[in-house]
Amino acid sequence: MDLRKDGRPRLRRWATAALLLLLVALSTITSIDRYAEREYEALFQRAFITFALARTLNGLISAVQGTELALQPAGVGVTLTPGEVLDPVNDLVERFSWIMLGATISLGIQQVLLDVGQWWGLRMLVAALGLAWLWLRLRRATAAENEQAPGGAAAFEKTLFQVFIVVLFVRFAVPVAVIANEVLYELFLESRYQQSQQVIESAGADLEQASAQMPDAEADADAEAPGLFESLGRSLSGTRDALDFRQRLESIRQRTGEVIEHLIQLSVVFVLQTALLPIAFLWLFLQLARQAFRRAFGNKN
């Protein structure tokens, strides 16, 4: 049975025309761009706040690490410092700061690409190329039915379609990727992000409080030599301070484990959202573009 005599080729042409006209209409309006920008701003604000939190936490850890408590409980000199406890988390916070810096750079690049995609010249170019290719496609199909197809029309149509696909990719790839990225965040990553953010904020507040409560060892060292009774009083006080300081160190140690876990969780969230997912979406769009080209011109290409 000749496919030209039934309605399937004609139906396919009209479906292609309808889809292309829809893409042209979407390209000329900016609703999708406005929505993508709102989603982008939400992601950028999260990245910026988290980056600032990481830098603040790094400063607090450095302040607590630089604190030493020189005591003489029961006449024995003891120097206590939380530096060894906080070393692992401090190293991780430094690396996390670099991850967040890379995330903000990635978001800055996405912002530029969003601006390029919604430029009025590019939107008009998509419309012009799409309508021109549709006109050529329908004209060549009609001429082929009448067995009057011009010889060079197919090659020109193919080149025009290639250019149209490239421009369409530039126009829609980044906005759609940003929107899809936020959809996945709301479905799978939002609760993880919020929980980790709260834990790290709470740990930062605890470290700030611990830093403020540390005794001033230098002031004790500069004090005048005490008498016998005053020396005994200081010895008892030193023993009590040492026990209290050790309890605070143990609390800091526990908080350190929580901070490390949730810094890793936040790293996963932002590496996914600013690196892996955008690349995955762009790769998917490229594959869709290739499939569209093959369907339009057959498997010869």
CSV table of C-alpha atoms in Angstrom, one decimal:
chain,number,residue,atom,x,y,z
A,1,MET,CA,0.0,0.0,0.0
A,2,ASP,CA,1.3,3.4,-0.9
A,3,LEU,CA,1.7,5.5,2.1
A,4,ARG,CA,1.2,8.7,0.1
A,5,LYS,CA,-2.3,7.7,-0.6
A,6,ASP,CA,-3.4,7.3,3.0
A,7,GLY,CA,-3.6,10.0,5.6
A,8,ARG,CA,-0.6,9.1,7.7
A,9,PRO,CA,2.1,11.2,6.0
A,10,ARG,CA,-0.3,14.2,5.9
A,11,LEU,CA,-1.1,13.7,9.5
A,12,ARG,CA,2.6,13.6,10.4
A,13,ARG,CA,3.2,16.8,8.5
A,14,TRP,CA,0.4,18.6,10.3
A,15,ALA,CA,1.6,17.3,13.7
A,16,THR,CA,5.1,18.5,12.9
A,17,ALA,CA,3.7,21.9,11.9
A,18,ALA,CA,1.6,22.2,15.0
A,19,LEU,CA,4.6,21.3,17.3
A,20,LEU,CA,6.9,23.7,15.5
A,21,LEU,CA,4.3,26.6,15.7
A,22,LEU,CA,4.0,25.8,19.4
A,23,LEU,CA,7.8,26.1,19.9
A,24,VAL,CA,7.8,29.4,17.9
A,25,ALA,CA,5.0,30.8,20.0
A,26,LEU,CA,6.8,29.8,23.2
A,27,SER,CA,10.0,31.3,21.9
A,28,THR,CA,8.5,34.7,21.3
A,29,ILE,CA,7.0,35.0,24.8
A,30,THR,CA,9.0,35.4,28.0
A,31,SER,CA,6.8,33.5,30.5
A,32,ILE,CA,9.1,30.5,30.6
A,33,ASP,CA,12.0,32.9,31.2
A,34,ARG,CA,10.3,34.7,34.1
A,35,TYR,CA,9.6,31.4,35.7
A,36,ALA,CA,13.1,30.1,35.2
A,37,GLU,CA,14.6,33.3,36.7
A,38,ARG,CA,12.4,32.9,39.8
A,39,GLU,CA,13.7,29.3,40.2
A,40,TYR,CA,17.2,30.5,39.5
A,41,GLU,CA,17.0,33.2,42.2
A,42,ALA,CA,15.8,30.7,44.7
A,43,LEU,CA,18.8,28.4,44.0
A,44,PHE,CA,21.2,31.3,44.0
A,45,GLN,CA,20.0,32.6,47.3
A,46,ARG,CA,20.4,29.1,48.9
A,47,ALA,CA,23.9,28.9,47.5
A,48,PHE,CA,24.9,32.4,48.7
A,49,ILE,CA,23.4,31.9,52.2
A,50,THR,CA,25.2,28.5,52.6
A,51,PHE,CA,28.5,30.0,51.3
A,52,ALA,CA,28.2,32.8,53.9
A,53,LEU,CA,27.4,30.3,56.6
A,54,ALA,CA,30.4,28.2,55.7
A,55,ARG,CA,32.7,31.2,55.9
A,56,THR,CA,31.2,32.3,59.3
A,57,LEU,CA,31.6,28.7,60.7
A,58,ASN,CA,35.2,28.7,59.5
A,59,GLY,CA,35.9,31.9,61.4
A,60,LEU,CA,34.2,30.6,64.6
A,61,ILE,CA,36.2,27.4,64.4
A,62,SER,CA,39.4,29.3,64.0
A,63,ALA,CA,38.6,31.5,67.0
A,64,VAL,CA,37.8,28.4,69.2
A,65,GLN,CA,40.9,26.6,67.9
A,66,GLY,CA,43.1,29.5,69.0
A,67,THR,CA,41.8,29.3,72.6
A,68,GLU,CA,43.9,27.6,75.2
A,69,LEU,CA,43.1,27.2,78.9
A,70,ALA,CA,46.1,27.0,81.3
A,71,LEU,CA,45.0,25.5,84.6
A,72,GLN,CA,46.6,24.1,87.7
A,73,PRO,CA,44.1,21.7,89.2
A,74,ALA,CA,45.5,20.2,92.4
A,75,GLY,CA,48.8,21.8,91.7
A,76,VAL,CA,49.4,20.2,88.4
A,77,GLY,CA,49.8,22.4,85.3
A,78,VAL,CA,47.4,21.5,82.5
A,79,THR,CA,46.9,23.2,79.1
A,80,LEU,CA,43.6,22.4,77.4
A,81,THR,CA,42.8,23.3,73.8
A,82,PRO,CA,39.9,22.3,71.4
A,83,GLY,CA,42.2,22.6,68.4
A,84,GLU,CA,42.7,18.9,67.9
A,85,VAL,CA,38.9,18.2,68.2
A,86,LEU,CA,38.0,20.8,65.6
A,87,ASP,CA,40.8,20.1,63.1
A,88,PRO,CA,38.8,17.6,61.0
A,89,VAL,CA,35.7,19.8,60.7
A,90,ASN,CA,37.9,22.9,60.0
A,91,ASP,CA,39.5,21.1,57.1
A,92,LEU,CA,36.1,20.0,55.8
A,93,VAL,CA,34.7,23.5,56.1
A,94,GLU,CA,37.6,24.8,54.0
A,95,ARG,CA,36.9,22.3,51.3
A,96,PHE,CA,33.2,22.9,51.5
A,97,SER,CA,33.8,26.6,51.0
A,98,TRP,CA,35.6,25.8,47.7
A,99,ILE,CA,32.6,23.6,46.7
A,100,MET,CA,30.2,26.5,47.4
A,101,LEU,CA,32.5,28.9,45.5
A,102,GLY,CA,32.4,26.6,42.5
A,103,ALA,CA,28.6,26.4,42.9
A,104,THR,CA,28.2,30.1,42.8
A,105,ILE,CA,30.5,30.4,39.7
A,106,SER,CA,28.4,27.7,38.0
A,107,LEU,CA,25.2,29.7,38.8
A,108,GLY,CA,26.8,32.9,37.5
A,109,ILE,CA,27.4,31.1,34.2
A,110,GLN,CA,23.8,29.9,34.1
A,111,GLN,CA,22.7,33.4,34.7
A,112,VAL,CA,24.6,34.6,31.6
A,113,LEU,CA,23.1,31.8,29.5
A,114,LEU,CA,19.6,32.6,30.8
A,115,ASP,CA,20.2,36.2,29.6
A,116,VAL,CA,21.4,35.0,26.2
A,117,GLY,CA,18.4,32.7,25.8
A,118,GLN,CA,15.9,35.4,26.4
A,119,TRP,CA,17.5,38.0,24.2
A,120,TRP,CA,14.9,39.4,21.8
A,121,GLY,CA,17.2,38.8,18.8
A,122,LEU,CA,17.5,35.1,19.6
A,123,ARG,CA,13.8,34.8,20.1
A,124,MET,CA,13.1,36.4,16.7
A,125,LEU,CA,15.7,34.2,15.1
A,126,VAL,CA,14.0,31.1,16.4
A,127,ALA,CA,10.7,32.2,15.0
A,128,ALA,CA,12.1,33.2,11.6
A,129,LEU,CA,14.1,29.9,11.2
A,130,GLY,CA,11.2,27.8,12.4
A,131,LEU,CA,8.7,29.4,10.1
A,132,ALA,CA,11.1,29.3,7.1
A,133,TRP,CA,11.9,25.7,7.7
A,134,LEU,CA,8.1,24.8,8.0
A,135,TRP,CA,7.4,26.7,4.8
A,136,LEU,CA,10.1,24.8,2.9
A,137,ARG,CA,9.1,21.5,4.4
A,138,LEU,CA,5.4,21.8,3.4
A,139,ARG,CA,6.4,23.2,0.0
A,140,ARG,CA,8.8,20.4,-0.7
A,141,ALA,CA,6.2,17.8,0.5
A,142,THR,CA,3.6,19.3,-1.8
A,143,ALA,CA,6.0,19.4,-4.7
A,144,ALA,CA,7.0,15.8,-4.1
A,145,GLU,CA,3.4,14.7,-4.2
A,146,ASN,CA,3.2,16.4,-7.6
A,147,GLU,CA,6.6,14.9,-8.6
A,148,GLN,CA,8.0,18.4,-9.0
A,149,ALA,CA,10.4,18.6,-6.1
A,150,PRO,CA,13.4,20.9,-6.8
A,151,GLY,CA,16.8,19.2,-6.7
A,152,GLY,CA,18.6,21.4,-4.1
A,153,ALA,CA,15.7,21.9,-1.8
A,154,ALA,CA,16.4,18.9,0.4
A,155,ALA,CA,20.0,19.9,1.1
A,156,PHE,CA,19.0,23.5,2.0
A,157,GLU,CA,16.1,22.3,4.1
A,158,LYS,CA,18.5,20.0,6.0
A,159,THR,CA,21.0,22.8,6.7
A,160,LEU,CA,18.2,25.2,7.8
A,161,PHE,CA,16.8,22.6,10.2
A,162,GLN,CA,20.3,22.0,11.7
A,163,VAL,CA,20.7,25.7,12.3
A,164,PHE,CA,17.1,25.9,13.8
A,165,ILE,CA,17.8,23.0,16.2
A,166,VAL,CA,21.1,24.7,17.4
A,167,VAL,CA,19.3,28.0,18.0
A,168,LEU,CA,16.3,26.3,19.6
A,169,PHE,CA,18.7,24.5,22.0
A,170,VAL,CA,20.4,27.8,23.0
A,171,ARG,CA,17.0,29.4,23.5
A,172,PHE,CA,15.3,26.7,25.7
A,173,ALA,CA,18.0,24.4,27.1
A,174,VAL,CA,19.1,26.4,30.1
A,175,PRO,CA,15.6,27.8,31.2
A,176,VAL,CA,14.1,24.3,31.0
A,177,ALA,CA,17.1,22.8,32.8
A,178,VAL,CA,16.8,25.3,35.6
A,179,ILE,CA,13.1,24.6,36.0
A,180,ALA,CA,13.6,20.8,36.0
A,181,ASN,CA,16.5,21.2,38.4
A,182,GLU,CA,14.2,23.0,40.9
A,183,VAL,CA,11.5,20.4,40.5
A,184,LEU,CA,13.9,17.6,41.5
A,185,TYR,CA,15.1,19.7,44.4
A,186,GLU,CA,11.6,20.2,45.8
A,187,LEU,CA,10.9,16.5,45.4
A,188,PHE,CA,14.1,14.9,46.7
A,189,LEU,CA,16.6,17.4,48.1
A,190,GLU,CA,14.7,20.2,50.0
A,191,SER,CA,14.2,18.3,53.3
A,192,ARG,CA,17.8,17.2,53.2
A,193,TYR,CA,19.0,20.8,52.6
A,194,GLN,CA,16.8,22.4,55.3
A,195,GLN,CA,17.8,19.8,58.0
A,196,SER,CA,21.5,20.2,57.3
A,197,GLN,CA,21.2,24.0,57.2
A,198,GLN,CA,19.6,24.0,60.6
A,199,VAL,CA,22.1,21.7,62.2
A,200,ILE,CA,25.1,23.8,60.9
A,201,GLU,CA,23.5,27.1,62.1
A,202,SER,CA,22.9,25.5,65.5
A,203,ALA,CA,26.5,24.3,65.6
A,204,GLY,CA,27.8,27.7,64.7
A,205,ALA,CA,25.7,29.3,67.5
A,206,ASP,CA,27.1,26.7,70.0
A,207,LEU,CA,30.7,27.4,68.9
A,208,GLU,CA,30.1,31.2,69.2
A,209,GLN,CA,28.8,30.7,72.7
A,210,ALA,CA,31.7,28.4,73.6
A,211,SER,CA,34.2,30.9,72.3
A,212,ALA,CA,32.7,33.7,74.4
A,213,GLN,CA,32.8,31.5,77.5
A,214,MET,CA,36.5,30.5,77.2
A,215,PRO,CA,38.5,31.9,80.2
A,216,ASP,CA,41.3,34.3,79.4
A,217,ALA,CA,44.5,32.4,80.0
A,218,GLU,CA,46.7,35.4,79.4
A,219,ALA,CA,45.0,37.4,82.1
A,220,ASP,CA,45.5,34.6,84.5
A,221,ALA,CA,49.2,34.4,83.6
A,222,ASP,CA,49.7,38.1,84.1
A,223,ALA,CA,48.2,38.2,87.6
A,224,GLU,CA,50.4,38.7,90.6
A,225,ALA,CA,51.7,35.7,92.6
A,226,PRO,CA,48.9,34.6,95.0
A,227,GLY,CA,49.2,33.9,98.7
A,228,LEU,CA,48.7,30.5,100.3
A,229,PHE,CA,44.9,30.6,100.8
A,230,GLU,CA,44.4,32.3,97.4
A,231,SER,CA,46.6,29.6,95.8
A,232,LEU,CA,44.4,26.9,97.3
A,233,GLY,CA,41.3,28.7,96.1
A,234,ARG,CA,42.7,29.0,92.6
A,235,SER,CA,43.7,25.3,92.6
A,236,LEU,CA,40.1,24.3,93.5
A,237,SER,CA,38.7,26.7,90.9
A,238,GLY,CA,41.1,25.4,88.3
A,239,THR,CA,40.0,21.9,88.9
A,240,ARG,CA,36.3,22.9,88.5
A,241,ASP,CA,37.2,24.9,85.3
A,242,ALA,CA,39.1,22.0,83.9
A,243,LEU,CA,36.1,19.7,84.4
A,244,ASP,CA,33.8,22.2,82.9
A,245,PHE,CA,36.1,22.8,80.0
A,246,ARG,CA,36.4,19.1,79.3
A,247,GLN,CA,32.6,18.8,79.3
A,248,ARG,CA,32.5,21.6,76.7
A,249,LEU,CA,35.1,19.9,74.7
A,250,GLU,CA,33.1,16.7,74.7
A,251,SER,CA,30.0,18.7,73.6
A,252,ILE,CA,32.1,20.3,70.8
A,253,ARG,CA,33.3,16.8,69.8
A,254,GLN,CA,29.7,15.6,69.4
A,255,ARG,CA,28.7,18.6,67.5
A,256,THR,CA,31.7,18.2,65.2
A,257,GLY,CA,30.5,14.8,64.1
A,258,GLU,CA,27.1,16.2,63.3
A,259,VAL,CA,28.6,19.1,61.3
A,260,ILE,CA,30.8,16.8,59.3
A,261,GLU,CA,27.8,14.7,58.3
A,262,HIS,CA,25.6,17.6,57.3
A,263,LEU,CA,28.4,19.4,55.4
A,264,ILE,CA,28.7,16.3,53.3
A,265,GLN,CA,24.9,16.3,52.8
A,266,LEU,CA,25.0,20.0,51.7
A,267,SER,CA,27.9,19.2,49.4
A,268,VAL,CA,25.8,16.5,47.7
A,269,VAL,CA,22.9,18.9,47.3
A,270,PHE,CA,24.9,21.6,45.6
A,271,VAL,CA,27.1,19.4,43.5
A,272,LEU,CA,24.0,17.8,42.1
A,273,GLN,CA,22.1,21.1,41.6
A,274,THR,CA,25.0,23.1,40.1
A,275,ALA,CA,27.1,20.5,38.3
A,276,LEU,CA,25.7,17.0,37.7
A,277,LEU,CA,22.0,17.8,37.0
A,278,PRO,CA,22.6,20.7,34.6
A,279,ILE,CA,25.1,18.6,32.6
A,280,ALA,CA,22.6,15.7,32.6
A,281,PHE,CA,19.8,17.9,31.4
A,282,LEU,CA,21.9,19.4,28.7
A,283,TRP,CA,23.0,16.0,27.5
A,284,LEU,CA,19.4,14.9,27.5
A,285,PHE,CA,18.4,17.9,25.4
A,286,LEU,CA,21.2,17.2,22.9
A,287,GLN,CA,19.9,13.6,22.5
A,288,LEU,CA,16.4,14.9,21.9
A,289,ALA,CA,17.8,17.3,19.3
A,290,ARG,CA,19.6,14.4,17.5
A,291,GLN,CA,16.4,12.3,17.6
A,292,ALA,CA,14.4,15.2,16.2
A,293,PHE,CA,16.9,15.6,13.3
A,294,ARG,CA,16.8,11.8,12.6
A,295,ARG,CA,13.1,11.7,12.5
A,296,ALA,CA,12.9,14.7,10.2
A,297,PHE,CA,15.4,13.4,7.7
A,298,GLY,CA,15.5,9.7,8.3
A,299,ASN,CA,18.5,7.4,9.3
A,300,LYS,CA,20.7,8.4,6.5
A,301,ASN,CA,22.2,11.2,8.6
